[in-house]
Amino acid sequence: MEDQSSTSAPSIDPFKLLKIVQNPDGSLTRQSLFPSVSITEEESTGSNTSQLAFFKDIPLNPQNKTFIRLYRPPTPPPNTNHKLPLLIHFHGGGFILFSATSRPFHDACSVKAVKLPAVVLSLEYRLAPEHRLPAAYDDAVETIMWVRDQAMDINGCDPWLKEYVDFSKCFLIGSSAGGNMVFHAALRALDIDTSPVKIIGLIMNQPYFSGVERTESEKRFVNDRILPLPANDLMWSLALPKGADRDHEFCNPMTADGFLKEKMGRLTRCLVTGHGGDPLIDKQRELVKVLEAHGVDVVAEFAEGGCHGIEIFDPLKAEALLKSIKEFVHTCCRCVNSESAAAKSTL
C-alpha cells in the first residue's frame, strides 16, 4: 500500500466510512458491512467455505444475549489419544462492529477447524458503545469459565467437546479488536483457576492497540483506506469507558503500571502477527518488545506491505496466516505432549 501520509487534517467522515449512525440515546445503528451466516446454513448444500466444518450455536448468557458458535471438523479423532486443540476465537471490528456470524469470521473459523484441525469456539460478545469495555473482556472470561465447566462435566459436557477436545490444549485467538481481547482475557485468566483447562498459546493477529501520542505508522497512514486515524479515534471513543483516553490500559497497556506489566510476564507463549502497511504496526511491535522484556516467549511475524485486516481481502495472505497459526498451534501442542511424557517417565 502506498504511503498515505498527509500534513493536513483528514477530511474523512468516520461515521460514513464505518457505516454507523449514532442515535440520540448513544446507541448505534449499524449498516452491515458483511453478510451474516445463519445457523440454518449448516444444513445447506452450498459449496462455500462454511460447509467445511459442522457448526452450531450454544447460548452463553441469555441475559446479555451472548452465545457461542462452535465448529468441528467432519471427522472425529481416531481415539482419545489424538483429541484436538480448542481455539477460543474473538472477532474483530473495533469493539463496535460485526458478529461471530459475520461471513469473513465465520468462514475463517470453519477453515481453521478443518485445516488445523481443531475445534473452534467463536464468541458473540457485547458491542460498544451500548456495552463499553470491559464488557467484551467480561464476556471473554465468561467463555473461558464456560469451557472450564464443560471440561469438569458440570451439568453435562457438550458432546462435540467431549468427543473431540483435549482441554489441556486450549488457545485464545483473535484479530484486531479480537487480538486485544486475547491479551486482556489472558491477563484476567491468570487470576482464575481454569483447571483442567490449560491455555497454552495466545494468537494475536494485528492486535488493536493505540495511545494518545501518535505513532509514526499512525501518522504515516493517517488517511489509510481501511483504518484511517479518524475512524480509529472514533472507535476508541465509543469503546473505552466514559471519560477514559487512549492511554487507558485497555487501549495502551504498554504504558501501564508495574503491577500489570508483572502480570504480562506470566502470560503463556504468544504469536503476534502484523503487516507494515497497517497504521497499528508500531503499537504491535511495541507490544512484542514489552512482552519479551518481561520474559514472555513471543513468536513475532511482521510482513512488509499489506493493510489492516488484509486476510479478509487477500486469499494468499489468509493462507499464509493460517500456515503461521497451524505451525504455532502444533508447536505448542508438541511441547505439552513432551512435558506430559516427561512427567509420566518420572512416575
mmCIF file of C-alpha atoms in Angstrom:
data_model
loop_
_atom_site.group_PDB
_atom_site.id
_atom_site.type_symbol
_atom_site.label_atom_id
_atom_site.label_comp_id
_atom_site.label_asym_id
_atom_site.label_seq_id
_atom_site.Cartn_x
_atom_site.Cartn_y
_atom_site.Cartn_z
ATOM 1 C CA MET A 1 0.000 0.000 0.000
ATOM 2 C CA GLU A 2 1.336 3.412 -0.874
ATOM 3 C CA ASP A 3 2.319 5.983 1.748
ATOM 4 C CA GLN A 4 -0.838 7.857 2.650
ATOM 5 C CA SER A 5 0.650 10.448 4.982
ATOM 6 C CA SER A 6 -0.846 13.903 4.986
ATOM 7 C CA THR A 7 0.158 17.192 6.542
ATOM 8 C CA SER A 8 -3.424 18.473 6.518
ATOM 9 C CA ALA A 9 -6.274 17.457 8.775
ATOM 10 C CA PRO A 10 -8.081 14.370 7.485
ATOM 11 C CA SER A 11 -11.407 15.077 5.778
ATOM 12 C CA ILE A 12 -12.735 11.541 6.222
ATOM 13 C CA ASP A 13 -16.158 11.150 7.819
ATOM 14 C CA PRO A 14 -15.582 8.148 10.117
ATOM 15 C CA PHE A 15 -19.309 7.534 10.644
ATOM 16 C CA LYS A 16 -19.828 7.237 6.908
ATOM 17 C CA LEU A 17 -16.752 5.051 6.463
ATOM 18 C CA LEU A 18 -17.823 2.670 9.238
ATOM 19 C CA LYS A 19 -21.467 2.769 8.079
ATOM 20 C CA ILE A 20 -22.775 3.698 11.506
ATOM 21 C CA VAL A 21 -25.198 6.312 12.807
ATOM 22 C CA GLN A 22 -25.224 7.348 16.450
ATOM 23 C CA ASN A 23 -28.714 7.571 17.890
ATOM 24 C CA PRO A 24 -29.880 10.155 20.454
ATOM 25 C CA ASP A 25 -29.552 7.598 23.273
ATOM 26 C CA GLY A 26 -25.913 6.930 22.349
ATOM 27 C CA SER A 27 -26.525 3.552 20.723
ATOM 28 C CA LEU A 28 -25.526 2.815 17.135
ATOM 29 C CA THR A 29 -27.477 1.933 14.041
ATOM 30 C CA ARG A 30 -25.133 -0.317 12.082
ATOM 31 C CA GLN A 31 -25.377 -0.950 8.357
ATOM 32 C CA SER A 32 -23.836 -4.366 7.921
ATOM 33 C CA LEU A 33 -20.549 -4.385 6.017
ATOM 34 C CA PHE A 34 -20.606 -8.177 5.791
ATOM 35 C CA PRO A 35 -23.474 -10.660 5.451
ATOM 36 C CA SER A 36 -24.213 -12.972 8.363
ATOM 37 C CA VAL A 37 -24.254 -16.762 8.228
ATOM 38 C CA SER A 38 -27.328 -18.155 9.947
ATOM 39 C CA ILE A 39 -27.349 -21.455 11.763
ATOM 40 C CA THR A 40 -29.805 -22.794 9.155
ATOM 41 C CA GLU A 41 -26.988 -22.693 6.576
ATOM 42 C CA GLU A 42 -25.281 -25.553 8.415
ATOM 43 C CA GLU A 43 -27.650 -27.906 6.683
ATOM 44 C CA SER A 44 -27.447 -26.303 3.253
ATOM 45 C CA THR A 45 -25.638 -27.948 0.371
ATOM 46 C CA GLY A 46 -23.791 -24.932 -0.968
ATOM 47 C CA SER A 47 -20.146 -25.062 -1.937
ATOM 48 C CA ASN A 48 -18.906 -22.081 0.103
ATOM 49 C CA THR A 49 -16.268 -22.481 2.796
ATOM 50 C CA SER A 50 -18.813 -22.551 5.615
ATOM 51 C CA GLN A 51 -19.519 -26.140 4.582
ATOM 52 C CA LEU A 52 -16.022 -27.267 5.508
ATOM 53 C CA ALA A 53 -16.962 -27.727 9.163
ATOM 54 C CA PHE A 54 -20.075 -28.542 11.112
ATOM 55 C CA PHE A 55 -21.218 -25.720 13.371
ATOM 56 C CA LYS A 56 -23.892 -24.925 15.916
ATOM 57 C CA ASP A 57 -24.821 -22.102 18.294
ATOM 58 C CA ILE A 58 -24.936 -22.509 22.078
ATOM 59 C CA PRO A 59 -26.319 -19.861 24.469
ATOM 60 C CA LEU A 60 -23.715 -18.416 26.839
ATOM 61 C CA ASN A 61 -25.515 -15.717 28.826
ATOM 62 C CA PRO A 62 -29.121 -15.180 27.698
ATOM 63 C CA GLN A 63 -29.412 -12.023 29.789
ATOM 64 C CA ASN A 64 -26.504 -10.467 27.878
ATOM 65 C CA LYS A 65 -27.623 -12.064 24.595
ATOM 66 C CA THR A 66 -24.222 -13.680 24.174
ATOM 67 C CA PHE A 67 -23.687 -17.048 22.567
ATOM 68 C CA ILE A 68 -21.013 -19.366 21.283
ATOM 69 C CA ARG A 69 -20.676 -20.642 17.735
ATOM 70 C CA LEU A 70 -18.934 -24.000 17.872
ATOM 71 C CA TYR A 71 -17.147 -25.563 14.880
ATOM 72 C CA ARG A 72 -15.796 -29.071 14.480
ATOM 73 C CA PRO A 73 -14.199 -30.929 11.585
ATOM 74 C CA PRO A 74 -16.396 -33.564 9.928
ATOM 75 C CA THR A 75 -14.193 -36.468 11.021
ATOM 76 C CA PRO A 76 -13.758 -37.231 14.734
ATOM 77 C CA PRO A 77 -10.338 -38.001 16.255
ATOM 78 C CA PRO A 78 -9.307 -41.661 15.741
ATOM 79 C CA ASN A 79 -9.040 -42.239 19.516
ATOM 80 C CA THR A 80 -8.825 -40.449 22.855
ATOM 81 C CA ASN A 81 -5.054 -40.089 22.482
ATOM 82 C CA HIS A 82 -5.495 -37.887 19.434
ATOM 83 C CA LYS A 83 -8.074 -35.368 20.575
ATOM 84 C CA LEU A 84 -7.930 -31.873 19.105
ATOM 85 C CA PRO A 85 -6.895 -28.496 20.490
ATOM 86 C CA LEU A 86 -9.592 -25.927 21.251
ATOM 87 C CA LEU A 87 -9.324 -22.428 19.792
ATOM 88 C CA ILE A 88 -11.391 -19.759 21.588
ATOM 89 C CA HIS A 89 -11.913 -17.074 18.963
ATOM 90 C CA PHE A 90 -12.779 -13.385 19.303
ATOM 91 C CA HIS A 91 -13.767 -11.496 16.152
ATOM 92 C CA GLY A 92 -12.544 -8.033 15.153
ATOM 93 C CA GLY A 93 -14.414 -4.806 14.492
ATOM 94 C CA GLY A 94 -13.021 -2.138 16.824
ATOM 95 C CA PHE A 95 -15.318 -3.406 19.610
ATOM 96 C CA ILE A 96 -18.277 -1.701 17.897
ATOM 97 C CA LEU A 97 -18.873 -3.732 14.725
ATOM 98 C CA PHE A 98 -19.562 -7.216 13.398
ATOM 99 C CA SER A 99 -20.515 -10.546 14.873
ATOM 100 C CA ALA A 100 -19.314 -14.092 15.253
ATOM 101 C CA THR A 101 -21.797 -14.808 12.446
ATOM 102 C CA SER A 102 -20.268 -12.272 10.017
ATOM 103 C CA ARG A 103 -19.224 -14.123 6.882
ATOM 104 C CA PRO A 104 -15.437 -13.464 6.949
ATOM 105 C CA PHE A 105 -15.067 -14.521 10.597
ATOM 106 C CA HIS A 106 -17.410 -17.471 10.237
ATOM 107 C CA ASP A 107 -15.578 -18.781 7.191
ATOM 108 C CA ALA A 108 -12.161 -18.297 8.806
ATOM 109 C CA CYS A 109 -13.243 -20.316 11.852
ATOM 110 C CA SER A 110 -14.645 -23.047 9.633
ATOM 111 C CA VAL A 111 -11.390 -23.263 7.689
ATOM 112 C CA LYS A 112 -9.302 -23.457 10.868
ATOM 113 C CA ALA A 113 -11.488 -26.238 12.278
ATOM 114 C CA VAL A 114 -10.807 -28.426 9.246
ATOM 115 C CA LYS A 115 -7.275 -27.498 8.256
ATOM 116 C CA LEU A 116 -5.514 -27.316 11.617
ATOM 117 C CA PRO A 117 -7.562 -29.440 12.600
ATOM 118 C CA ALA A 118 -9.180 -28.119 15.771
ATOM 119 C CA VAL A 119 -12.442 -27.375 17.483
ATOM 120 C CA VAL A 120 -13.097 -23.644 17.243
ATOM 121 C CA LEU A 121 -15.334 -21.739 19.622
ATOM 122 C CA SER A 122 -16.278 -18.243 18.416
ATOM 123 C CA LEU A 123 -17.810 -15.796 20.884
ATOM 124 C CA GLU A 124 -20.702 -13.487 20.120
ATOM 125 C CA TYR A 125 -19.748 -10.770 22.615
ATOM 126 C CA ARG A 126 -21.422 -7.490 23.540
ATOM 127 C CA LEU A 127 -20.507 -4.484 21.420
ATOM 128 C CA ALA A 128 -19.780 -0.886 22.403
ATOM 129 C CA PRO A 129 -20.979 1.798 22.868
ATOM 130 C CA GLU A 130 -24.093 0.045 24.130
ATOM 131 C CA HIS A 131 -21.737 -2.040 26.277
ATOM 132 C CA ARG A 132 -18.411 -0.287 26.712
ATOM 133 C CA LEU A 133 -15.246 -2.036 27.751
ATOM 134 C CA PRO A 134 -14.671 -4.083 29.848
ATOM 135 C CA ALA A 135 -17.955 -5.768 28.781
ATOM 136 C CA ALA A 136 -16.257 -7.651 25.919
ATOM 137 C CA TYR A 137 -13.478 -8.809 28.267
ATOM 138 C CA ASP A 138 -16.081 -9.968 30.792
ATOM 139 C CA ASP A 139 -17.772 -11.991 28.052
ATOM 140 C CA ALA A 140 -14.420 -13.488 27.047
ATOM 141 C CA VAL A 141 -13.661 -14.591 30.606
ATOM 142 C CA GLU A 142 -17.188 -15.965 30.970
ATOM 143 C CA THR A 143 -16.481 -18.051 27.873
ATOM 144 C CA ILE A 144 -13.284 -19.432 29.383
ATOM 145 C CA MET A 145 -15.200 -20.319 32.535
ATOM 146 C CA TRP A 146 -17.901 -21.986 30.445
ATOM 147 C CA VAL A 147 -15.226 -24.122 28.800
ATOM 148 C CA ARG A 148 -13.838 -25.000 32.243
ATOM 149 C CA ASP A 149 -17.289 -26.084 33.400
ATOM 150 C CA GLN A 150 -17.652 -28.217 30.273
ATOM 151 C CA ALA A 151 -14.291 -29.847 30.926
ATOM 152 C CA MET A 152 -15.345 -30.577 34.522
ATOM 153 C CA ASP A 153 -18.605 -32.044 33.201
ATOM 154 C CA ILE A 154 -20.654 -29.722 35.405
ATOM 155 C CA ASN A 155 -24.284 -30.158 34.335
ATOM 156 C CA GLY A 156 -23.005 -32.251 31.443
ATOM 157 C CA CYS A 157 -20.453 -31.642 28.711
ATOM 158 C CA ASP A 158 -21.364 -30.750 25.164
ATOM 159 C CA PRO A 159 -20.971 -33.949 23.093
ATOM 160 C CA TRP A 160 -18.769 -32.261 20.478
ATOM 161 C CA LEU A 161 -16.379 -31.037 23.151
ATOM 162 C CA LYS A 162 -16.428 -34.371 24.959
ATOM 163 C CA GLU A 163 -15.628 -36.378 21.836
ATOM 164 C CA TYR A 164 -13.215 -34.018 20.110
ATOM 165 C CA VAL A 165 -11.377 -31.743 22.557
ATOM 166 C CA ASP A 166 -8.199 -32.093 24.583
ATOM 167 C CA PHE A 167 -8.805 -29.440 27.259
ATOM 168 C CA SER A 168 -5.097 -29.333 28.111
ATOM 169 C CA LYS A 169 -4.504 -27.736 24.693
ATOM 170 C CA CYS A 170 -6.538 -24.534 24.560
ATOM 171 C CA PHE A 171 -5.689 -21.330 22.721
ATOM 172 C CA LEU A 172 -7.083 -17.806 22.684
ATOM 173 C CA ILE A 173 -7.127 -16.343 19.174
ATOM 174 C CA GLY A 174 -8.320 -13.104 17.632
ATOM 175 C CA SER A 175 -7.648 -10.441 15.023
ATOM 176 C CA SER A 176 -7.674 -6.667 15.538
ATOM 177 C CA ALA A 177 -10.025 -5.953 18.467
ATOM 178 C CA GLY A 178 -10.174 -9.719 18.908
ATOM 179 C CA GLY A 179 -6.392 -9.722 19.364
ATOM 180 C CA ASN A 180 -6.769 -7.053 22.030
ATOM 181 C CA MET A 181 -9.376 -9.291 23.718
ATOM 182 C CA VAL A 182 -6.960 -12.231 23.648
ATOM 183 C CA PHE A 183 -4.414 -10.150 25.544
ATOM 184 C CA HIS A 184 -6.787 -8.817 28.197
ATOM 185 C CA ALA A 185 -8.731 -12.056 28.638
ATOM 186 C CA ALA A 186 -5.462 -13.939 29.128
ATOM 187 C CA LEU A 187 -4.366 -11.455 31.791
ATOM 188 C CA ARG A 188 -7.663 -11.890 33.635
ATOM 189 C CA ALA A 189 -7.486 -15.659 33.345
ATOM 190 C CA LEU A 190 -4.221 -15.600 35.300
ATOM 191 C CA ASP A 191 -6.289 -14.813 38.407
ATOM 192 C CA ILE A 192 -8.718 -17.707 37.848
ATOM 193 C CA ASP A 193 -8.410 -21.427 38.452
ATOM 194 C CA THR A 194 -9.223 -22.692 34.967
ATOM 195 C CA SER A 195 -8.161 -26.292 35.674
ATOM 196 C CA PRO A 196 -8.484 -28.718 33.961
ATOM 197 C CA VAL A 197 -8.475 -26.246 31.055
ATOM 198 C CA LYS A 198 -4.973 -25.131 30.135
ATOM 199 C CA ILE A 199 -4.421 -22.123 27.896
ATOM 200 C CA ILE A 200 -1.119 -22.919 26.201
ATOM 201 C CA GLY A 201 -0.978 -20.260 23.493
ATOM 202 C CA LEU A 202 -2.181 -16.754 22.636
ATOM 203 C CA ILE A 203 -2.618 -15.816 18.974
ATOM 204 C CA MET A 204 -2.927 -12.089 18.253
ATOM 205 C CA ASN A 205 -3.232 -11.144 14.596
ATOM 206 C CA GLN A 206 -2.815 -7.394 14.039
ATOM 207 C CA PRO A 207 -3.945 -6.679 17.620
ATOM 208 C CA TYR A 208 -5.821 -3.435 18.160
ATOM 209 C CA PHE A 209 -3.877 -1.040 20.409
ATOM 210 C CA SER A 210 -3.228 2.677 20.297
ATOM 211 C CA GLY A 211 -2.351 5.613 22.573
ATOM 212 C CA VAL A 212 -2.708 9.349 22.990
ATOM 213 C CA GLU A 213 0.663 10.001 21.379
ATOM 214 C CA ARG A 214 0.576 9.232 17.658
ATOM 215 C CA THR A 215 2.978 6.585 16.461
ATOM 216 C CA GLU A 216 4.946 7.098 13.266
ATOM 217 C CA SER A 217 2.858 4.483 11.473
ATOM 218 C CA GLU A 218 -0.386 6.176 12.555
ATOM 219 C CA LYS A 219 0.891 9.472 11.204
ATOM 220 C CA ARG A 220 2.219 7.845 8.040
ATOM 221 C CA PHE A 221 -1.129 6.201 7.278
ATOM 222 C CA VAL A 222 -3.382 8.944 8.609
ATOM 223 C CA ASN A 223 -5.713 8.568 5.616
ATOM 224 C CA ASP A 224 -5.418 4.799 5.331
ATOM 225 C CA ARG A 225 -8.203 3.279 3.234
ATOM 226 C CA ILE A 226 -9.027 0.577 5.791
ATOM 227 C CA LEU A 227 -8.276 2.188 9.151
ATOM 228 C CA PRO A 228 -7.773 5.955 8.833
ATOM 229 C CA LEU A 229 -6.954 7.827 12.009
ATOM 230 C CA PRO A 230 -10.391 9.480 12.387
ATOM 231 C CA ALA A 231 -12.071 6.054 12.300
ATOM 232 C CA ASN A 232 -9.559 4.643 14.764
ATOM 233 C CA ASP A 233 -10.133 7.538 17.168
ATOM 234 C CA LEU A 234 -13.917 7.243 16.851
ATOM 235 C CA MET A 235 -13.927 3.520 17.602
ATOM 236 C CA TRP A 236 -11.820 4.008 20.716
ATOM 237 C CA SER A 237 -14.012 6.901 21.882
ATOM 238 C CA LEU A 238 -17.044 4.618 21.595
ATOM 239 C CA ALA A 239 -15.376 1.572 23.144
ATOM 240 C CA LEU A 240 -13.419 2.882 26.133
ATOM 241 C CA PRO A 241 -15.062 3.625 29.481
ATOM 242 C CA LYS A 242 -16.594 7.093 29.519
ATOM 243 C CA GLY A 243 -14.011 9.720 30.398
ATOM 244 C CA ALA A 244 -11.041 7.499 29.519
ATOM 245 C CA ASP A 245 -8.460 8.484 26.908
ATOM 246 C CA ARG A 246 -6.384 6.266 24.656
ATOM 247 C CA ASP A 247 -3.692 5.815 27.312
ATOM 248 C CA HIS A 248 -6.141 3.720 29.325
ATOM 249 C CA GLU A 249 -4.717 0.223 29.876
ATOM 250 C CA PHE A 250 -7.418 -1.300 27.679
ATOM 251 C CA CYS A 251 -6.024 0.660 24.719
ATOM 252 C CA ASN A 252 -2.394 1.209 25.664
ATOM 253 C CA PRO A 253 -1.218 -1.444 28.161
ATOM 254 C CA MET A 254 2.381 -0.741 27.188
ATOM 255 C CA THR A 255 2.292 2.351 29.449
ATOM 256 C CA ALA A 256 0.555 0.563 32.326
ATOM 257 C CA ASP A 257 1.883 0.410 35.878
ATOM 258 C CA GLY A 258 4.310 -2.170 37.186
ATOM 259 C CA PHE A 259 1.612 -4.491 38.534
ATOM 260 C CA LEU A 260 0.041 -5.006 35.114
ATOM 261 C CA LYS A 261 3.422 -5.479 33.492
ATOM 262 C CA GLU A 262 4.314 -8.047 36.142
ATOM 263 C CA LYS A 263 1.180 -9.946 35.124
ATOM 264 C CA MET A 264 2.221 -9.688 31.479
ATOM 265 C CA GLY A 265 5.350 -11.618 32.370
ATOM 266 C CA ARG A 266 3.185 -14.564 33.439
ATOM 267 C CA LEU A 267 1.483 -14.909 30.067
ATOM 268 C CA THR A 268 1.919 -18.084 28.071
ATOM 269 C CA ARG A 269 3.577 -18.289 24.670
ATOM 270 C CA CYS A 270 2.324 -15.748 22.123
ATOM 271 C CA LEU A 271 2.104 -15.459 18.355
ATOM 272 C CA VAL A 272 1.852 -11.834 17.222
ATOM 273 C CA THR A 273 1.437 -11.137 13.512
ATOM 274 C CA GLY A 274 1.211 -7.880 11.602
ATOM 275 C CA HIS A 275 1.803 -6.017 8.337
ATOM 276 C CA GLY A 276 3.914 -2.978 7.592
ATOM 277 C CA GLY A 277 1.032 -1.235 5.817
ATOM 278 C CA ASP A 278 -1.151 -1.299 8.933
ATOM 279 C CA PRO A 279 -1.386 2.011 10.854
ATOM 280 C CA LEU A 280 -1.248 -0.057 14.059
ATOM 281 C CA ILE A 281 2.040 -1.794 13.208
ATOM 282 C CA ASP A 282 4.194 0.358 15.513
ATOM 283 C CA LYS A 283 1.975 -0.380 18.516
ATOM 284 C CA GLN A 284 2.072 -4.086 17.689
ATOM 285 C CA ARG A 285 5.872 -4.030 17.579
ATOM 286 C CA GLU A 286 5.877 -2.141 20.871
ATOM 287 C CA LEU A 287 3.679 -4.827 22.428
ATOM 288 C CA VAL A 288 6.130 -7.523 21.346
ATOM 289 C CA LYS A 289 9.055 -5.619 22.888
ATOM 290 C CA VAL A 290 7.239 -5.172 26.208
ATOM 291 C CA LEU A 291 6.221 -8.839 26.338
ATOM 292 C CA GLU A 292 9.747 -10.014 25.524
ATOM 293 C CA ALA A 293 11.213 -7.609 28.084
ATOM 294 C CA HIS A 294 9.094 -9.310 30.740
ATOM 295 C CA GLY A 295 10.192 -12.801 29.744
ATOM 296 C CA VAL A 296 7.281 -13.904 27.573
ATOM 297 C CA ASP A 297 8.055 -16.352 24.770
ATOM 298 C CA VAL A 298 6.896 -14.481 21.669
ATOM 299 C CA VAL A 299 6.816 -15.576 18.050
ATOM 300 C CA ALA A 300 6.603 -12.307 16.100
ATOM 301 C CA GLU A 301 5.868 -12.341 12.379
ATOM 302 C CA PHE A 302 5.687 -8.949 10.680
ATOM 303 C CA ALA A 303 5.396 -8.850 6.901
ATOM 304 C CA GLU A 304 6.088 -5.947 4.584
ATOM 305 C CA GLY A 305 3.219 -4.068 2.919
ATOM 306 C CA GLY A 306 -0.331 -5.255 3.359
ATOM 307 C CA CYS A 307 -3.008 -3.477 5.348
ATOM 308 C CA HIS A 308 -5.151 -3.914 8.423
ATOM 309 C CA GLY A 309 -7.356 -6.975 8.049
ATOM 310 C CA ILE A 310 -5.659 -7.981 4.816
ATOM 311 C CA GLU A 311 -6.508 -11.673 5.281
ATOM 312 C CA ILE A 312 -10.170 -10.749 4.685
ATOM 313 C CA PHE A 313 -9.372 -9.349 1.241
ATOM 314 C CA ASP A 314 -6.399 -11.403 0.045
ATOM 315 C CA PRO A 315 -6.697 -15.229 -0.081
ATOM 316 C CA LEU A 316 -2.923 -15.654 -0.304
ATOM 317 C CA LYS A 317 -2.420 -13.626 2.876
ATOM 318 C CA ALA A 318 -5.188 -15.635 4.540
ATOM 319 C CA GLU A 319 -3.377 -18.849 3.584
ATOM 320 C CA ALA A 320 -0.070 -17.522 4.926
ATOM 321 C CA LEU A 321 -1.735 -16.544 8.206
ATOM 322 C CA LEU A 322 -3.326 -19.976 8.509
ATOM 323 C CA LYS A 323 0.081 -21.587 7.972
ATOM 324 C CA SER A 324 1.614 -19.470 10.754
ATOM 325 C CA ILE A 325 -1.245 -20.315 13.115
ATOM 326 C CA LYS A 326 -1.003 -24.012 12.305
ATOM 327 C CA GLU A 327 2.741 -24.097 12.962
ATOM 328 C CA PHE A 328 2.300 -22.237 16.245
ATOM 329 C CA VAL A 329 -0.537 -24.471 17.440
ATOM 330 C CA HIS A 330 1.285 -27.668 16.529
ATOM 331 C CA THR A 331 4.496 -26.471 18.218
ATOM 332 C CA CYS A 332 2.661 -25.605 21.433
ATOM 333 C CA CYS A 333 0.851 -28.950 21.402
ATOM 334 C CA ARG A 334 4.101 -30.845 20.875
ATOM 335 C CA CYS A 335 5.543 -29.086 23.922
ATOM 336 C CA VAL A 336 2.561 -30.216 26.002
ATOM 337 C CA ASN A 337 2.986 -33.775 24.749
ATOM 338 C CA SER A 338 6.695 -33.734 25.603
ATOM 339 C CA GLU A 339 6.065 -32.342 29.074
ATOM 340 C CA SER A 340 3.373 -34.951 29.680
ATOM 341 C CA ALA A 341 5.656 -37.777 28.541
ATOM 342 C CA ALA A 342 8.482 -36.486 30.727
ATOM 343 C CA ALA A 343 6.172 -36.288 33.747
ATOM 344 C CA LYS A 344 4.983 -39.873 33.209
ATOM 345 C CA SER A 345 8.546 -41.143 32.906
ATOM 346 C CA THR A 346 9.371 -39.829 36.382
ATOM 347 C CA LEU A 347 6.493 -41.738 37.978
#
